[in-house]
Short mmCIF file of C-alpha atoms in Angstrom, two decimals:
data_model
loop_
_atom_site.label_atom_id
_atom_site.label_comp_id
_atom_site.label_asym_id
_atom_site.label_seq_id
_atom_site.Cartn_x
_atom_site.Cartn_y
_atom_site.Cartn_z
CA UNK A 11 41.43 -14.48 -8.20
CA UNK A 12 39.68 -13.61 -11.34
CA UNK A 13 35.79 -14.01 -11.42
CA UNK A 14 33.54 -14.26 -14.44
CA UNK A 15 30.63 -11.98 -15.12
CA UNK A 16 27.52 -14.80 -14.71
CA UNK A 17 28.69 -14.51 -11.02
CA UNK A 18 27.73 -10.95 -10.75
CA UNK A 19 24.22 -11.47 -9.48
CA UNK A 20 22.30 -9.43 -6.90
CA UNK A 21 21.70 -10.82 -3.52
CA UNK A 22 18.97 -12.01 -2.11
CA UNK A 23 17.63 -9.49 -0.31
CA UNK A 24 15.06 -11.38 2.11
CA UNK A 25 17.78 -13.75 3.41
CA UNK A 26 20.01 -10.28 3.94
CA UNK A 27 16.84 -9.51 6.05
CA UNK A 28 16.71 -12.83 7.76
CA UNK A 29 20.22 -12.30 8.64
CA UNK A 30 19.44 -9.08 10.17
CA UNK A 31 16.78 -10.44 12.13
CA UNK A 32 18.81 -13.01 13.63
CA UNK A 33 21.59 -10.24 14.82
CA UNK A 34 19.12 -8.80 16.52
CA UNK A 35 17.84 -11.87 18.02
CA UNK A 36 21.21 -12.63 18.87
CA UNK A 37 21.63 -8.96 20.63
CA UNK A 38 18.43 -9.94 23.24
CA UNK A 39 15.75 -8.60 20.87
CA UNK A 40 12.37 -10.44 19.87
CA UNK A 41 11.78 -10.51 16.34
CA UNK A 42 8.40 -11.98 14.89
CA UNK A 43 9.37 -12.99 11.44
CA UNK A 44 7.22 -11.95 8.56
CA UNK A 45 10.08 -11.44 5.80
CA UNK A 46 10.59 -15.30 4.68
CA UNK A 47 8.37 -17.55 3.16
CA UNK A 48 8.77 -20.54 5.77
CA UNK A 49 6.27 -22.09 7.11
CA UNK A 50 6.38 -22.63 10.55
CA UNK A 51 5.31 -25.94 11.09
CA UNK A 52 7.92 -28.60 10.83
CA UNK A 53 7.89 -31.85 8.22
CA UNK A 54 4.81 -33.86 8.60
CA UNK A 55 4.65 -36.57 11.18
CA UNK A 56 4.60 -38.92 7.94
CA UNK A 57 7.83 -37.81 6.22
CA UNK A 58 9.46 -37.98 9.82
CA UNK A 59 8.94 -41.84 10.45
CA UNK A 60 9.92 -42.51 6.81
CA UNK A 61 13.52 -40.97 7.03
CA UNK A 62 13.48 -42.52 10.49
CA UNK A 63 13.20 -45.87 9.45
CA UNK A 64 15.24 -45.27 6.49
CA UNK A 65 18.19 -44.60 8.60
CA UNK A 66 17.95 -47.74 10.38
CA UNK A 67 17.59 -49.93 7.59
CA UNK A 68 19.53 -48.57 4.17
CA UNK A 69 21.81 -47.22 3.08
CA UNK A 70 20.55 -43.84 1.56
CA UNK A 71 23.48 -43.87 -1.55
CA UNK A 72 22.53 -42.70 -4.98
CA UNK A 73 19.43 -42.88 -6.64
CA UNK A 74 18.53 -42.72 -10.35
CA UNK A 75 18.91 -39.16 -11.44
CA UNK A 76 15.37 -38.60 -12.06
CA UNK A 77 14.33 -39.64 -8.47
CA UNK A 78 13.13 -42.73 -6.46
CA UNK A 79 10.45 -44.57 -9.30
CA UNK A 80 7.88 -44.66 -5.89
CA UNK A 81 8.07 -40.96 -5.26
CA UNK A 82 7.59 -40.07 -9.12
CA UNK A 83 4.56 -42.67 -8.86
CA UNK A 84 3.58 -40.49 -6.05
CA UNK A 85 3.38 -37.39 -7.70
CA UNK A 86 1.78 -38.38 -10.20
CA UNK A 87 -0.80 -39.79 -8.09
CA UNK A 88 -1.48 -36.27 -6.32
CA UNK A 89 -1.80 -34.73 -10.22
CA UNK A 90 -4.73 -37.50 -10.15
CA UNK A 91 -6.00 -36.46 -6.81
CA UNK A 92 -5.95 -32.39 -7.06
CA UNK A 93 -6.53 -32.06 -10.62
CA UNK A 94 -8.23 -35.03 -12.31
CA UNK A 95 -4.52 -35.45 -14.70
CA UNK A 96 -3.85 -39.14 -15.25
CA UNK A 97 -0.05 -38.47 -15.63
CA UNK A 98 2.45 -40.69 -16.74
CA UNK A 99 4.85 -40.87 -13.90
CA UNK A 100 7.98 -40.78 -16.37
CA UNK A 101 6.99 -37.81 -16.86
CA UNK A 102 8.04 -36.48 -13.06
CA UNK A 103 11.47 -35.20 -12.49
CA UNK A 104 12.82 -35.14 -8.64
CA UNK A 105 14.73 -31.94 -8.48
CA UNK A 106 17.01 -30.69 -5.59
CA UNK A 107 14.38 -28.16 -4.76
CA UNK A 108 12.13 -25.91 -7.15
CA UNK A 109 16.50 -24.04 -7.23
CA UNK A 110 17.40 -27.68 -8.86
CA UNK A 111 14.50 -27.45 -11.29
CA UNK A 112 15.11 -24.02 -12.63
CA UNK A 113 18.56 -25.27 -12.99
CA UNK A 114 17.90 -28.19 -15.42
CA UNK A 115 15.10 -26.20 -17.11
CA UNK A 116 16.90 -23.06 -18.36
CA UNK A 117 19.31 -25.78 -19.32
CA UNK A 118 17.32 -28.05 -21.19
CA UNK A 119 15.27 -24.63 -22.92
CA UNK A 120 17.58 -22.09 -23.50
CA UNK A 121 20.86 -21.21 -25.05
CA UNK A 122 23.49 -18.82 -24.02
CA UNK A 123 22.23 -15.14 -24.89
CA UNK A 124 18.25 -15.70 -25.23
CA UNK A 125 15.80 -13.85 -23.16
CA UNK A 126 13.51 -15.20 -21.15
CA UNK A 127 10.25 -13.45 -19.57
CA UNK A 128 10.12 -13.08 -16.02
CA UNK A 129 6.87 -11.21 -13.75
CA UNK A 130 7.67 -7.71 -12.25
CA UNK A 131 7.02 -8.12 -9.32
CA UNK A 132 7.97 -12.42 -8.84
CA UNK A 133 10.42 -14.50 -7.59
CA UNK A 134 13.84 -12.65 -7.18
CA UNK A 135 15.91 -16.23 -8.05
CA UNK A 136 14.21 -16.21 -11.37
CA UNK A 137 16.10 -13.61 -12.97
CA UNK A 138 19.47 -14.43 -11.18
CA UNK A 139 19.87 -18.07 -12.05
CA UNK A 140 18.93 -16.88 -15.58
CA UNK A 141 21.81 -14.67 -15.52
CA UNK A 142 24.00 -16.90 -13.70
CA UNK A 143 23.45 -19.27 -16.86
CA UNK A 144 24.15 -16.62 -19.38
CA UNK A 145 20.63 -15.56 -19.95
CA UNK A 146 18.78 -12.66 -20.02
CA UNK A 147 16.09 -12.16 -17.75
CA UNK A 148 13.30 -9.96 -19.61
CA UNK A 149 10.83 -7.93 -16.99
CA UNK A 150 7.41 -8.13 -18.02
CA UNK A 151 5.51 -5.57 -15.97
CA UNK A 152 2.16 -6.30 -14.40
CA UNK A 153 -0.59 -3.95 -13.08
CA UNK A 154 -1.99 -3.88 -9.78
CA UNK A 155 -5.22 -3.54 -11.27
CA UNK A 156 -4.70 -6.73 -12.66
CA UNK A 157 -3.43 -8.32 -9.22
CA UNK A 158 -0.06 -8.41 -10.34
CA UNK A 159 -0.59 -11.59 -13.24
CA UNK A 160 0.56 -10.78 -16.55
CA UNK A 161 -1.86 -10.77 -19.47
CA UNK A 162 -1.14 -11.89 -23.12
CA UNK A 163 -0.54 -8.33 -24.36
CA UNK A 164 1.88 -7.30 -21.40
CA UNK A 165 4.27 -10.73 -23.20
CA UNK A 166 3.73 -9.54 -26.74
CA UNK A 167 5.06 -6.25 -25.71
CA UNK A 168 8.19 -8.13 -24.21
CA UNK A 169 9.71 -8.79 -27.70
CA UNK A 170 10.88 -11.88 -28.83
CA UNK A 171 11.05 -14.28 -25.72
CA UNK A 172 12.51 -17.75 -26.09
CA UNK A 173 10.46 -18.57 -22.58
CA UNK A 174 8.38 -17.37 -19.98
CA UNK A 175 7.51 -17.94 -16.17
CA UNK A 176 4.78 -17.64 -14.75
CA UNK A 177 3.33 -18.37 -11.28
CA UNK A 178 0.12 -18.86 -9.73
CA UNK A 179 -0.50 -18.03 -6.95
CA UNK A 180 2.49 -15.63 -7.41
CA UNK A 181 5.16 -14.69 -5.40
CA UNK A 182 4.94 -11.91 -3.83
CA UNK A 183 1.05 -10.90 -4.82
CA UNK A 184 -0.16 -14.32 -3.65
CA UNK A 185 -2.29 -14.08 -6.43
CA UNK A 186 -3.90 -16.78 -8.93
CA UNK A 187 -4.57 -16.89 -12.66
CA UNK A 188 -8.19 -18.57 -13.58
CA UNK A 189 -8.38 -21.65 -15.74
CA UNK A 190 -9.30 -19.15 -19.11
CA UNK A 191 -6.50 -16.59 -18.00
CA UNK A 192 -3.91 -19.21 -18.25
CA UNK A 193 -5.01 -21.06 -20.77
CA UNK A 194 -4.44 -17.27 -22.99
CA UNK A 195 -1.23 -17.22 -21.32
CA UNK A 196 -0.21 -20.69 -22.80
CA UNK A 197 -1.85 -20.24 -26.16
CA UNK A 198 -0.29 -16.93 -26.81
CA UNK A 199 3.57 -18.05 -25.78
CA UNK A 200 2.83 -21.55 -28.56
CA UNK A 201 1.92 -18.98 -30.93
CA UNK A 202 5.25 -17.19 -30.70
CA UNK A 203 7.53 -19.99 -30.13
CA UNK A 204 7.97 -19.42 -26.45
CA UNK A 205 8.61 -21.88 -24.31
CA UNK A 206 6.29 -22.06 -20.94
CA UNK A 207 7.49 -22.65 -17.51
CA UNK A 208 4.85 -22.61 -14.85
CA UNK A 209 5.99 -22.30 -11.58
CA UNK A 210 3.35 -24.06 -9.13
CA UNK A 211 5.02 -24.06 -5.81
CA UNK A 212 2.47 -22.98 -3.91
CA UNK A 213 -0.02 -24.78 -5.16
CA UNK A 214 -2.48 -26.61 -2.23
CA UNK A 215 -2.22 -23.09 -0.45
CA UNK A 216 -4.96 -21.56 -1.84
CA UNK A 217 -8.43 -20.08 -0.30
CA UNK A 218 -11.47 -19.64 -1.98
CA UNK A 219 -10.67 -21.32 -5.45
CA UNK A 220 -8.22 -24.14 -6.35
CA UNK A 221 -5.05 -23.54 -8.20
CA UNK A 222 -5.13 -24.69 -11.75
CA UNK A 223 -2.29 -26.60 -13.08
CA UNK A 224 -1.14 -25.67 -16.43
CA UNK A 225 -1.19 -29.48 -16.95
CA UNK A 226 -4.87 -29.42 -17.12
CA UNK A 227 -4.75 -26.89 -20.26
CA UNK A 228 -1.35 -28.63 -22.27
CA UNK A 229 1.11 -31.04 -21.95
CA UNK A 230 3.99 -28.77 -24.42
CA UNK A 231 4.72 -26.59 -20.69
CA UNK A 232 7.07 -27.45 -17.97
CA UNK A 233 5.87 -27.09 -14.82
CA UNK A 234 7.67 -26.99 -11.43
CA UNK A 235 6.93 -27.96 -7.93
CA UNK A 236 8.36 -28.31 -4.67
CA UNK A 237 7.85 -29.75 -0.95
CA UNK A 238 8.53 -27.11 0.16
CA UNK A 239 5.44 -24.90 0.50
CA UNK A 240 2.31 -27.06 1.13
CA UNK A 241 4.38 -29.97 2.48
CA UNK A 242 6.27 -27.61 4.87
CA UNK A 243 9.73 -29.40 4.19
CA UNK A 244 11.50 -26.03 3.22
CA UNK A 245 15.24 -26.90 4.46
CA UNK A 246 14.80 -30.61 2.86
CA UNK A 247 15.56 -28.86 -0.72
CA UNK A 248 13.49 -31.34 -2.46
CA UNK A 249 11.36 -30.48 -5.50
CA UNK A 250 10.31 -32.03 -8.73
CA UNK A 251 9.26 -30.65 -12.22
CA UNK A 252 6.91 -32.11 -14.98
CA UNK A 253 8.06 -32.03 -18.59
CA UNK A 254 6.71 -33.30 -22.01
CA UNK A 255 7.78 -36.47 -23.19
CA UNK A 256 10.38 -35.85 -25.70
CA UNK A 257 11.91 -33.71 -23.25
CA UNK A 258 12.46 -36.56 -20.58
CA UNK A 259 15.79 -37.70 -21.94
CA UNK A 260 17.14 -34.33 -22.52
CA UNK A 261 16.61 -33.43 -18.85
CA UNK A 262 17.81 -37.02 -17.65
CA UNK A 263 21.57 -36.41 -19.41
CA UNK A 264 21.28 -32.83 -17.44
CA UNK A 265 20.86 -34.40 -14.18
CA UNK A 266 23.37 -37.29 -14.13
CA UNK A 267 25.95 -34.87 -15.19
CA UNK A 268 24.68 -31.38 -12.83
CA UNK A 269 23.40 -33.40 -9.59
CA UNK A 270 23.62 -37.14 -9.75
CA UNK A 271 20.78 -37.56 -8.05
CA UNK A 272 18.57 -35.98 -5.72
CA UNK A 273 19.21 -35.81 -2.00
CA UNK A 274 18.17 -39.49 -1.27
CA UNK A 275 17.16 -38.73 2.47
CA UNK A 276 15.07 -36.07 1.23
CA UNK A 277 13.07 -38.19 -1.73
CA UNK A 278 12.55 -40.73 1.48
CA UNK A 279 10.70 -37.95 3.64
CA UNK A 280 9.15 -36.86 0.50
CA UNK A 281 7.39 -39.96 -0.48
CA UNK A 282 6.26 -40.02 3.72
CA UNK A 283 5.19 -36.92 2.94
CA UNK A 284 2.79 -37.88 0.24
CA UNK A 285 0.40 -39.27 2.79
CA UNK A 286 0.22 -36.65 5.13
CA UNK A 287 -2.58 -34.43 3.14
CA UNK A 288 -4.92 -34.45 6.44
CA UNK A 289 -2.08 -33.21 8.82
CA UNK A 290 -1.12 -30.54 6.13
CA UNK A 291 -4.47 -29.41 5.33
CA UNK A 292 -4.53 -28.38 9.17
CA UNK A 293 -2.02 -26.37 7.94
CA UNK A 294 -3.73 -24.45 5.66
CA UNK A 295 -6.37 -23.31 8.44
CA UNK A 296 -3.64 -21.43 10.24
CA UNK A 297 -2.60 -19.67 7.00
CA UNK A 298 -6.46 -19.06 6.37
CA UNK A 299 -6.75 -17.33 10.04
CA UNK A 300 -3.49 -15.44 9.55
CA UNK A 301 -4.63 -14.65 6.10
CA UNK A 302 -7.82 -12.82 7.99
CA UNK A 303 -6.30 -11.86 9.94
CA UNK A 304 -3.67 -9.70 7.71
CA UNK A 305 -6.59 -8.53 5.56
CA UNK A 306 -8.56 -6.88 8.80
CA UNK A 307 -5.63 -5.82 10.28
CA UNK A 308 -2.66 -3.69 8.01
CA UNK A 309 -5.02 -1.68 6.48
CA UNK A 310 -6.06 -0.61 9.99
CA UNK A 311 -2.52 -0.13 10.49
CA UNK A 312 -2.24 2.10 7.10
CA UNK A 313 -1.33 -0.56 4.80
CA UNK A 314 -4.43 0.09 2.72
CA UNK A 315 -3.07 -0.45 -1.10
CA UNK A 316 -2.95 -3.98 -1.33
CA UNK A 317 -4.43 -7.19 -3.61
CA UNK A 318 -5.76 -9.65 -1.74
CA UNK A 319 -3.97 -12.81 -2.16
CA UNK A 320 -5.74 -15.84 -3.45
CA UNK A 321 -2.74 -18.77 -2.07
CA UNK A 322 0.37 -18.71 -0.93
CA UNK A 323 1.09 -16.75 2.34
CA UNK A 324 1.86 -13.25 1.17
CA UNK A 325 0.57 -9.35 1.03
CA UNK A 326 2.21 -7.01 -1.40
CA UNK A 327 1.45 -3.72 -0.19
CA UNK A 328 2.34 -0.71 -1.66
CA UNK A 329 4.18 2.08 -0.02
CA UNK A 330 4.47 4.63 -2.06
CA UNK A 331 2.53 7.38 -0.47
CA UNK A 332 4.85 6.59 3.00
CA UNK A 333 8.58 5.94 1.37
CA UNK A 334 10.39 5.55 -1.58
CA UNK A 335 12.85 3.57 -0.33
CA UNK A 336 11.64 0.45 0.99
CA UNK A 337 15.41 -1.21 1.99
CA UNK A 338 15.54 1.53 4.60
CA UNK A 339 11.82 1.38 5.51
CA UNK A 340 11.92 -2.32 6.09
CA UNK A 341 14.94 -1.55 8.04
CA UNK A 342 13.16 1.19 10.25
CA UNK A 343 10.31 -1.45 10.30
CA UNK A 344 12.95 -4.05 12.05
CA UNK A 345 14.99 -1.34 14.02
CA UNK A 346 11.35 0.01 15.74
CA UNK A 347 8.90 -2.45 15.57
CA UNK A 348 11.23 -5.60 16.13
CA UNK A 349 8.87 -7.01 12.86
CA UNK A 350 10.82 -8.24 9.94
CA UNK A 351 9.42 -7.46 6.60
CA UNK A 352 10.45 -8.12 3.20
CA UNK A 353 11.39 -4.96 0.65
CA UNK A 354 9.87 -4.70 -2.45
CA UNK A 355 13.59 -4.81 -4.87
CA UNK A 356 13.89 -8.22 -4.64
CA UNK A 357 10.77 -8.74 -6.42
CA UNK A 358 10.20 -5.67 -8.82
CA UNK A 359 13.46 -3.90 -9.50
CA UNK A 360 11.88 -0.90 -11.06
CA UNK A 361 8.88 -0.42 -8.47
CA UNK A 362 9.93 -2.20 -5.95
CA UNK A 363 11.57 0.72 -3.80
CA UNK A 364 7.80 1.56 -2.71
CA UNK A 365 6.51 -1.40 -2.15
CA UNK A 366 6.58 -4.67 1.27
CA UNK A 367 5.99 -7.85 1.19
CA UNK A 368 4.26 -9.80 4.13
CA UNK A 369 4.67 -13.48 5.04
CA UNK A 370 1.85 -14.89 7.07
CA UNK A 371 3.35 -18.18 7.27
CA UNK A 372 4.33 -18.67 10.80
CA UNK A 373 2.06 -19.21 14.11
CA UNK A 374 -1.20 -17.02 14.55
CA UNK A 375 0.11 -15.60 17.59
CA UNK A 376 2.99 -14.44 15.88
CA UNK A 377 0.88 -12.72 13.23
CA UNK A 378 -1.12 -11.23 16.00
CA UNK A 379 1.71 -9.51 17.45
CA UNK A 380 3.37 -8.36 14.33
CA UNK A 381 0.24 -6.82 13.72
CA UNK A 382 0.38 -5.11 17.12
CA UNK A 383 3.31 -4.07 16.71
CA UNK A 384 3.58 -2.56 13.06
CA UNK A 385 0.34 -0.63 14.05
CA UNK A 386 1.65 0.44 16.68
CA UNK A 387 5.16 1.79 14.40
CA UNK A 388 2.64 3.21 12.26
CA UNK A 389 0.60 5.37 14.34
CA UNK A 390 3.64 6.80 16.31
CA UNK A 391 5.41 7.68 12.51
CA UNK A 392 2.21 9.21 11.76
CA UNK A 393 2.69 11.13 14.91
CA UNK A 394 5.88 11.59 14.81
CA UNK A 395 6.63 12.61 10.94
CA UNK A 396 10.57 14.12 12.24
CA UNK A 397 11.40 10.49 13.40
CA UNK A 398 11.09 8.97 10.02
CA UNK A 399 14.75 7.83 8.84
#
């Protein structure tokens, strides 16, 4: 059977991982899982009873293609609540995930053959949905000294860019732009015609500042979201996105015709969801202790070159000084250490060979014994410099 050439996109190396991991949980071993982004709390109690209910009293068939009017209400609502934006909720686009989103936003943005700006190192997807659509994924290289966010110059030197993508906090760095270092980030893609996606998925995870929404600086961006993250509903591939006015239509024709609607269950759990902010803020104190954790603990363990993340639940470390292959040291990582990490290629396919990703996302205990573990690994490789694969 013949194939085309938009389907020759690179796996997705962290769910190769996962799959690895669960071989060897399936052979007897015990894995403690620090390769995905999942958090490891369940839906909140809220978005539980809603779907409950729903299933005893309708029908769950199609929606509107832009999503349940009470959820979009919703979200709006939490733009009031976390960042002061009185939003118009027509505004709000439920998506089949932040994956859905992306979708109907390189399709509503771009045409065939344009490039598009993507973070080295950031989210993996990005670049292989863009190609899967025809596009052409552009890396824009950051510096660690500049905790892996881009800065107006490191775009300009990108060329001619039909869009961008940005997130904060990032993925993998964890990191967050300021209100003024978006704000330059915005102003200098409207000066150059460049359209400006901000990917806030992790936004409500964050530490010692909040996130800012690009919202709060211009309405002319799209911005994407997901319940995912915060909301802890990763396998309920719901999401939404936020889009200027005029683009509303344009998007609406996009989803009729590429989804129908979003997963109706889903927007039910979601809107539950919604009112669970104590419940998920609890949340949040695990990631802070596992966050602390983290910090204290892998540079004890010889994971000393790292940025400290401001959100999300992730440490980029880099490895340069121990391997410059980080597929096979991840691997060795798993193999010894029964701790599954994330390597750096699926993030930064230039520099990514010598660098890991952490996920802190799961139970404390967890983290504690990963940590036990990889410093354990680390002192007997030290000690053992033959043994290295």
């Amino acid at each position: 059977m013949r194939s085309s050439r938009r389907g020759q996109v690179d796996p997705f190396i962290v769910m190769d991982v996962m799959e690895a991991a669960r071989r060897a949980e399936t052979a007897g071993r015990h894995i403690i899982h620090m390769e995905v982004g999942q958090p490891g709390t369940p839906a909140p109690r809220g978005a539980r009873d809603a779907l409950r209910g729903a299933l005893e009293s309708d029908g769950l068939g199609y929606t509107v293609a832009l999503g349940l009017p009470a959820l979009r209400s919703g979200i709006a609502r939490l733009y009031r609540d976390w960042y002061g934006i009185e939003l118009d909720p027509e505004r709000v686009v439920v998506t089949a995930g932040s994956s859905g989103a992306f979708l109907l936003a390189f399709s509503a943005l771009f045409d065939a053959g344009e490039r598009v700006g993507v973070t080295e190192p950031g989210y993996p997807s990005y670049r292989q949905i863009l190609r899967a659509l025809s596009l052409d994924p552009v890396g824009v290289q950051t510096a660690v000294e500049n905790r892996y966010q881009p800065l107006p110059d490191d775009i300009r030197r990108a060329g001619n860019l039909a869009g961008m993508i940005v997130a904060s906090p990032g993925n993998p760095s964890g990191t967050m732009l300021d209100r003024a270092s978006l704000a330059r980030l915005i102003e200098t893609c409207a000066a150059s015609g460049t359209a400006f996606i901000s990917d806030e998925i992790y936004h409500g995870i964050q530490y010692e500042a909040p996130a800012v929404s690009a919202l709060e600086i211009s309405d002319d961006v799209y911005v994407i979201n997901s319940f995912s993250k915060y909301f802890s509903m990763t396998g309920w591939r719901i999401g939404w996105m936020v889009v200027p006015p005029d683009h509303v239509r344009l998007v609406e024709r996009l989803a009729q015709n590429m989804f129908i609607c979003p997963p109706h269950a889903s927007q039910v759990a979601a809107l539950g969801a919604l009112g669970c902010r104590t419940e998920l803020d609890g949340n949040l104190a695990v990631y802070t202790e596992n966050r602390r954790l983290l910090l204290e603990g892998l540079p004890k363990a010889g994971f000393t070159r790292i940025a400290p993340p401001d959100g999300a639940f992730y440490i980029y470390a880099d490895v340069s000084e121990m391997t410059s292959d980080s597929l096979a040291f991840a691997a060795e990582i798993l193999e010894k250490a029964g701790v599954a990490v994330t390597p750096g290629l699926d993030f930064d396919p230039r520099r990514g060979a010598q660098t890991l990703r952490f996920s802190y996302a799961r139970a404390t205990e967890d983290i504690r014994e990963g940590l036990r573990r990889l410093t354990d690994f680390m002192a007997e490789r030290k000690a053992f410099p033959a043994s290295r694969q």
